[in-house]
Coordinates of C-alpha atoms (C1' of nucleotides) in Angstrom, one line a residue:
Chain U
M1 CA -28.8 32.1 13.0
A2 CA -28.3 28.5 13.8
E3 CA -25.1 29.0 15.7
S4 CA -25.1 32.1 17.8
V5 CA -22.2 31.4 20.0
P6 CA -18.8 31.6 18.2
R7 CA -17.7 28.0 17.4
E8 CA -14.1 28.3 18.5
A9 CA -15.0 29.4 22.0
N10 CA -17.6 26.7 22.3
Q11 CA -14.9 24.1 21.5
I12 CA -16.8 23.2 18.3
M13 CA -15.1 23.1 15.0
S14 CA -16.0 22.7 11.3
I15 CA -14.2 20.1 9.2
G16 CA -12.0 22.8 7.7
D17 CA -10.9 23.9 11.2
L18 CA -10.0 20.4 12.1
A19 CA -8.1 19.9 8.9
E20 CA -6.1 23.0 9.6
R21 CA -5.4 22.0 13.2
T22 CA -4.3 18.5 12.2
G23 CA -2.6 19.2 8.9
L24 CA -4.9 16.6 7.2
A25 CA -6.8 17.2 4.1
V26 CA -10.6 17.7 4.5
S27 CA -11.2 14.9 2.1
A28 CA -9.1 12.5 4.3
I29 CA -11.1 13.4 7.4
R30 CA -14.3 12.6 5.5
F31 CA -12.7 9.4 4.3
Y32 CA -11.9 8.4 7.9
E33 CA -15.5 9.0 8.7
T34 CA -16.7 6.5 6.0
K35 CA -14.3 4.1 7.7
G36 CA -15.8 4.7 11.1
L37 CA -12.8 6.3 12.7
V38 CA -14.7 9.5 13.5
T39 CA -18.3 10.2 13.9
P40 CA -18.9 14.0 14.1
A41 CA -22.2 15.6 15.0
R42 CA -24.1 17.6 12.4
N43 CA -25.5 21.0 12.7
A44 CA -29.0 22.1 11.5
G45 CA -27.7 22.6 8.0
G46 CA -26.1 19.2 7.8
Q47 CA -22.5 20.3 8.2
R48 CA -20.1 18.3 10.4
R49 CA -19.2 19.7 13.8
Y50 CA -16.2 18.4 15.7
L51 CA -15.2 18.6 19.3
R52 CA -11.8 19.6 20.5
S53 CA -11.2 16.1 21.6
D54 CA -11.5 15.0 18.0
I55 CA -8.1 16.7 17.4
R56 CA -6.5 14.1 19.5
R57 CA -8.5 11.4 17.9
I58 CA -7.4 12.5 14.4
S59 CA -3.9 12.9 15.6
F60 CA -3.8 9.5 16.9
I61 CA -4.9 8.2 13.6
Q62 CA -2.1 10.1 11.9
V63 CA 0.5 8.9 14.3
S64 CA -0.7 5.3 13.9
Q65 CA -0.6 5.5 10.2
Q66 CA 2.9 6.7 10.3
L67 CA 3.8 3.8 12.4
G68 CA 2.4 1.5 9.8
F69 CA -0.9 0.4 11.3
T70 CA -3.9 -0.1 8.9
I71 CA -7.1 1.8 9.1
E72 CA -8.8 -1.4 10.3
Q73 CA -6.3 -1.9 13.2
I74 CA -6.7 1.8 14.1
R75 CA -10.5 1.4 14.0
T76 CA -10.3 -1.5 16.3
A77 CA -8.1 0.4 18.8
L78 CA -10.4 3.4 18.8
A79 CA -13.4 1.3 19.3
T80 CA -12.1 0.5 22.8
L81 CA -12.5 4.1 23.7
P82 CA -15.6 5.0 25.7
A83 CA -18.3 6.2 23.3
S84 CA -20.5 7.9 26.1
R85 CA -17.9 10.4 27.3
T86 CA -14.8 12.3 26.1
P87 CA -11.8 9.9 26.4
T88 CA -9.6 10.7 29.4
Q89 CA -5.9 10.6 29.5
K90 CA -6.0 7.2 31.1
D91 CA -8.0 6.0 28.0
W92 CA -5.4 7.2 25.6
E93 CA -2.6 5.8 27.7
R94 CA -4.1 2.3 27.5
I95 CA -4.3 2.4 23.8
S96 CA -0.9 3.9 23.5
R97 CA 0.6 1.0 25.6
N98 CA -1.1 -1.5 23.4
F99 CA 0.2 0.0 20.2
R100 CA 3.6 0.3 21.7
A101 CA 3.7 -3.4 22.1
H102 CA 3.0 -4.0 18.5
L103 CA 5.7 -1.5 17.7
D104 CA 8.2 -3.3 19.9
E105 CA 7.4 -6.5 18.0
R106 CA 8.1 -4.8 14.7
I107 CA 11.2 -3.2 15.8
N108 CA 12.5 -6.6 17.1
C109 CA 11.6 -8.2 13.8
M110 CA 13.4 -5.6 11.7
T111 CA 16.4 -5.7 14.0
R112 CA 16.6 -9.4 13.7
L113 CA 16.4 -9.1 9.9
R114 CA 19.0 -6.5 9.8
D115 CA 21.3 -8.6 11.8
Y116 CA 20.8 -11.5 9.5
L117 CA 21.1 -9.5 6.4
D118 CA 24.8 -10.0 5.7
G119 CA 24.7 -13.6 6.6
C120 CA 21.7 -13.9 4.3
I121 CA 21.9 -11.9 1.3
G122 CA 25.5 -11.3 1.4
C123 CA 26.8 -14.8 2.1
G124 CA 25.8 -16.4 -1.1
C125 CA 23.3 -18.9 0.3
L126 CA 20.3 -16.6 0.8
S127 CA 18.7 -19.3 2.8
M128 CA 15.3 -18.1 3.9
K129 CA 15.2 -20.8 6.4
K130 CA 17.7 -19.0 8.6
C131 CA 16.4 -15.6 7.7
A132 CA 13.4 -15.7 9.9
L133 CA 11.9 -13.7 7.2
V134 CA 8.9 -16.0 7.4
N135 CA 5.8 -14.0 7.7
P136 CA 7.0 -11.1 9.9
A137 CA 4.7 -10.7 12.8
D138 CA 2.0 -8.2 11.9
G139 CA 3.2 -7.7 8.4
L140 CA 5.0 -4.6 7.3
K141 CA 2.8 -4.6 4.4
K142 CA -0.2 -6.4 3.2
Y143 CA -1.4 -5.1 -0.1
G144 CA -3.2 -6.7 -3.0
A145 CA -5.8 -9.4 -3.0
G146 CA -5.5 -12.1 -0.4
A147 CA -2.8 -12.8 2.1
R148 CA 0.8 -12.5 0.9
A149 CA 2.2 -16.0 0.5
V150 CA 4.4 -17.0 3.3
I151 CA 8.0 -17.4 2.4
G152 CA 8.5 -21.0 3.1
D153 CA 11.5 -23.2 3.3
K154 CA 11.8 -23.9 -0.4
L155 CA 14.8 -21.9 -1.5
E156 CA 18.0 -22.6 -3.4
R157 CA 19.0 -26.1 -4.1
Chain Y
M1 CA 13.3 -30.9 -29.5
A2 CA 14.5 -27.4 -28.9
E3 CA 16.1 -28.3 -25.6
S4 CA 17.9 -31.6 -25.7
V5 CA 19.9 -31.2 -22.5
P6 CA 17.8 -31.5 -19.3
R7 CA 17.2 -28.0 -18.1
E8 CA 17.9 -28.6 -14.4
A9 CA 21.3 -29.9 -15.1
N10 CA 22.0 -27.1 -17.4
Q11 CA 21.2 -24.5 -14.6
I12 CA 18.4 -23.2 -16.6
M13 CA 14.7 -23.0 -15.3
S14 CA 11.3 -22.3 -16.6
I15 CA 9.2 -19.6 -14.8
G16 CA 7.3 -22.4 -13.0
D17 CA 10.5 -23.9 -11.7
L18 CA 11.7 -20.5 -10.4
A19 CA 8.3 -19.9 -8.9
E20 CA 8.6 -23.1 -6.9
R21 CA 12.1 -22.4 -5.9
T22 CA 11.3 -19.0 -4.5
G23 CA 7.8 -19.5 -3.3
L24 CA 6.5 -16.7 -5.5
A25 CA 3.6 -16.9 -7.8
V26 CA 4.3 -17.1 -11.5
S27 CA 2.3 -14.0 -12.1
A28 CA 4.4 -12.1 -9.5
I29 CA 7.6 -13.0 -11.4
R30 CA 6.2 -11.9 -14.6
F31 CA 5.0 -8.7 -12.9
Y32 CA 8.6 -8.1 -11.7
E33 CA 9.7 -8.5 -15.2
T34 CA 7.4 -5.7 -16.4
K35 CA 8.9 -3.5 -13.6
G36 CA 12.4 -4.2 -14.9
L37 CA 13.5 -6.3 -11.9
V38 CA 14.4 -9.4 -13.9
T39 CA 15.1 -9.9 -17.6
P40 CA 15.1 -13.6 -18.5
A41 CA 16.2 -15.0 -21.8
R42 CA 13.7 -16.7 -24.0
N43 CA 13.9 -20.1 -25.7
A44 CA 13.0 -20.7 -29.3
G45 CA 9.3 -21.1 -28.4
G46 CA 9.3 -17.7 -26.6
Q47 CA 9.2 -19.2 -23.1
R48 CA 11.2 -17.5 -20.3
R49 CA 14.4 -19.2 -19.3
Y50 CA 16.0 -18.3 -16.0
L51 CA 19.5 -18.9 -14.7
R52 CA 20.2 -20.3 -11.3
S53 CA 21.5 -17.0 -10.2
D54 CA 18.0 -15.5 -10.7
I55 CA 16.9 -17.4 -7.7
R56 CA 19.1 -15.1 -5.6
R57 CA 17.8 -12.1 -7.5
I58 CA 14.2 -13.0 -6.9
S59 CA 15.0 -13.8 -3.3
F60 CA 16.6 -10.5 -2.8
I61 CA 13.4 -8.9 -4.1
Q62 CA 11.4 -10.9 -1.7
V63 CA 13.5 -10.0 1.2
S64 CA 13.6 -6.3 0.3
Q65 CA 9.8 -6.3 0.0
Q66 CA 9.5 -7.7 3.4
L67 CA 11.8 -5.1 4.7
G68 CA 9.5 -2.5 3.2
F69 CA 11.3 -1.3 0.2
T70 CA 9.4 -0.3 -2.8
I71 CA 9.8 -2.0 -6.2
E72 CA 11.4 1.2 -7.5
Q73 CA 14.0 1.2 -4.7
I74 CA 14.8 -2.4 -5.4
R75 CA 15.0 -1.8 -9.1
T76 CA 17.5 1.0 -8.4
A77 CA 19.5 -1.3 -6.2
L78 CA 19.6 -4.2 -8.6
A79 CA 20.5 -1.8 -11.4
T80 CA 23.9 -1.4 -9.7
L81 CA 24.7 -5.1 -10.3
P82 CA 26.8 -5.9 -13.3
A83 CA 24.7 -6.7 -16.4
S84 CA 27.4 -8.4 -18.3
R85 CA 28.2 -11.2 -15.9
T86 CA 26.6 -13.2 -13.1
P87 CA 26.8 -11.1 -9.9
T88 CA 29.4 -12.3 -7.5
Q89 CA 29.2 -12.5 -3.7
K90 CA 31.0 -9.2 -3.5
D91 CA 28.3 -7.6 -5.6
W92 CA 25.6 -8.9 -3.4
E93 CA 27.4 -7.8 -0.3
R94 CA 27.7 -4.3 -1.5
I95 CA 24.0 -4.0 -2.1
S96 CA 23.2 -5.7 1.1
R97 CA 25.3 -3.2 3.0
N98 CA 23.5 -0.4 1.3
F99 CA 20.1 -1.7 2.2
R100 CA 21.3 -2.3 5.7
A101 CA 21.9 1.3 6.1
H102 CA 18.4 2.2 5.1
L103 CA 17.2 -0.4 7.5
D104 CA 19.2 1.0 10.3
E105 CA 17.7 4.4 9.7
R106 CA 14.2 3.0 9.8
I107 CA 14.8 1.1 13.0
N108 CA 16.2 4.2 14.6
C109 CA 13.2 6.1 13.5
M110 CA 10.7 3.5 14.9
T111 CA 12.6 3.3 18.1
R112 CA 12.5 7.0 18.6
L113 CA 8.9 7.0 17.8
R114 CA 8.3 4.2 20.2
D115 CA 10.1 6.0 22.9
Y116 CA 8.1 9.1 22.4
L117 CA 4.8 7.3 22.2
D118 CA 3.8 7.6 25.8
G119 CA 5.0 11.1 26.0
C120 CA 3.1 11.8 22.9
I121 CA -0.2 10.1 22.7
G122 CA -0.5 9.2 26.3
C123 CA 0.4 12.6 27.8
G124 CA -2.5 14.6 26.7
C125 CA -0.7 17.0 24.6
L126 CA 0.0 14.9 21.5
S127 CA 2.3 17.5 20.3
M128 CA 3.6 16.5 17.0
K129 CA 6.5 19.0 17.4
K130 CA 8.2 16.8 19.8
C131 CA 7.1 13.5 18.2
A132 CA 9.6 13.7 15.4
L133 CA 6.9 12.1 13.5
V134 CA 7.5 14.6 10.8
N135 CA 8.1 12.7 7.6
P136 CA 9.8 9.6 8.7
A137 CA 13.0 9.1 6.7
D138 CA 12.3 7.0 3.7
G139 CA 8.6 6.7 4.5
L140 CA 7.1 3.6 6.0
K141 CA 4.3 4.0 3.5
K142 CA 3.5 6.1 0.6
Y143 CA 0.3 5.2 -1.0
G144 CA -2.2 7.2 -2.9
A145 CA -1.8 10.1 -5.2
G146 CA 1.0 12.4 -4.5
A147 CA 3.3 12.7 -1.5
R148 CA 1.8 12.3 1.9
A149 CA 1.4 15.7 3.6
V150 CA 4.1 16.3 6.1
I151 CA 2.8 16.4 9.6
G152 CA 3.7 20.0 10.5
D153 CA 3.7 22.0 13.7
K154 CA 0.1 22.9 13.7
L155 CA -1.4 20.7 16.4
E156 CA -3.5 21.2 19.4
R157 CA -4.0 24.8 20.7
Chain G
dG1 C1' 0.6 -39.1 -31.7
dT2 C1' -2.2 -37.0 -28.8
dA3 C1' -3.7 -35.4 -24.3
dA4 C1' -2.5 -32.9 -20.4
dT5 C1' 0.4 -29.4 -18.6
dT6 C1' 2.7 -25.3 -18.8
dC7 C1' 3.5 -21.1 -20.8
dC8 C1' 2.4 -16.8 -23.6
dT9 C1' 0.1 -12.1 -23.8
dC10 C1' -3.1 -8.8 -22.8
dA11 C1' -6.8 -6.8 -20.5
dA12 C1' -9.4 -6.4 -16.4
dC13 C1' -9.9 -6.7 -11.6
dC14 C1' -8.4 -6.2 -6.5
dT15 C1' -7.2 -3.7 -1.9
dA16 C1' -5.7 0.3 0.7
dA17 C1' -5.9 4.9 1.4
dC18 C1' -7.0 8.7 -0.4
dT19 C1' -7.9 12.7 -4.1
dT20 C1' -10.6 15.0 -7.6
dG21 C1' -14.6 16.8 -9.7
dA22 C1' -19.4 17.6 -10.6
dG23 C1' -23.5 19.6 -9.1
dG24 C1' -25.7 21.7 -5.5
dT25 C1' -26.4 23.7 -0.4
dC26 C1' -25.0 26.6 3.8
dA27 C1' -23.1 30.3 6.2
dA28 C1' -20.7 34.7 7.1
dG29 C1' -19.3 39.3 5.6
dG30 C1' -20.4 43.7 3.6
Chain F
dC1 C1' -29.8 40.7 0.5
dC2 C1' -26.6 38.7 -2.0
dT3 C1' -22.1 37.1 -3.1
dT4 C1' -18.3 34.4 -1.9
dG5 C1' -16.2 30.7 0.2
dA6 C1' -16.8 26.6 2.9
dC7 C1' -19.5 22.3 2.9
dC8 C1' -22.3 18.5 1.2
dT9 C1' -22.8 14.0 -1.5
dC10 C1' -21.6 10.7 -4.7
dA11 C1' -19.0 8.8 -8.4
dA12 C1' -14.8 8.1 -10.5
dG13 C1' -9.7 8.3 -10.6
dT14 C1' -5.0 7.2 -8.5
dT15 C1' -0.8 4.4 -6.9
dA16 C1' 1.4 0.1 -5.6
dG17 C1' 1.7 -4.5 -6.0
dG18 C1' -0.2 -8.0 -7.7
dT19 C1' -4.0 -11.7 -9.2
dT20 C1' -7.5 -13.6 -12.5
dG21 C1' -9.1 -14.9 -16.8
dA22 C1' -9.6 -15.5 -21.8
dG23 C1' -7.7 -17.3 -25.9
dG24 C1' -4.0 -19.5 -27.9
dA25 C1' 0.9 -21.7 -28.5
dA26 C1' 4.7 -24.7 -26.7
dT27 C1' 6.2 -28.7 -23.9
dT28 C1' 6.0 -32.9 -21.6
dA29 C1' 4.1 -37.3 -20.5
dC30 C1' 2.2 -41.6 -21.9

DNA sequence: GTAATTCCTCAACCTAACTTGAGGTCAAGG
DNA sequence: CCTTGACCTCAAGTTAGGTTGAGGAATTAC
């Protein structure tokens, strides 16, 4: 009896609904919640209830992940969204622009690397000094404990 | 007394030497060995002995990692090098070209994504259908158990 | 010749980003 | 009402790419 109005019409979804809408696993959505990326309301029985606007939020997370951003970076970006009201298109545009800048940087970095590749790996010197491989901007990857050692100028000969 | 000739002059290095030359941690080089990326000889005492050509091999691994290739992809690439002789410049060029192709693909993918970004996240539709975000070529990332679910065409409305 | 390095192996630990499973509750349909 | 499926929490497992540490042997430096 807790919810008399049909959820769908009321723009309110269960976690299963949201999962189906976004293509994410239910467990992943819960995981994102533990990381502070979404904060759904709860109904009387303690079950999560999402708004339709959360679809966009989750989708943003998905896209960002595909672009290689970490959960933490995404969390930071989402934190700039207004908490008091449903984010507007302008809000999303702002975040989008910001991420695009990061993306531009990464594309430039990869392009530079690609252009150096033959002169680098192919040439027989493999000199990292020229390679500009030194600590690529916001790191394509950063696993493991501690920061990845910077590739310095101590190669070959 | 096992090694009378100075190692350096003999083009033979200890793991520590190689680590210093490449900027990698000793532990990382050993790790790469467990993954089949390098297979150094051993001296009488059981210590690893590397050739000068291994510097290039290790460097290639470093570069490839920075470019976002997985250990397995790198292993596969290195496996195409001749085992019987020291790889020539031609050998490295061939691998390099191959990797460059992958890199091109990734750059294209990211560029496409970047160009869609505003029309995607910013526009208010966030339609993944148009985003081409579906399973980016050779995967920017692939963590966790099992393959990442493909972002299908089931978004928003 | 011996002390200080360096190296060896093997097992355990680390982070990121999730998934899986156990044991139990909630909600919707008939 | 009561069964079935969706949800809940919490703990443990997974993969990639390594690092850290213990306990012991080999080299190098003086």
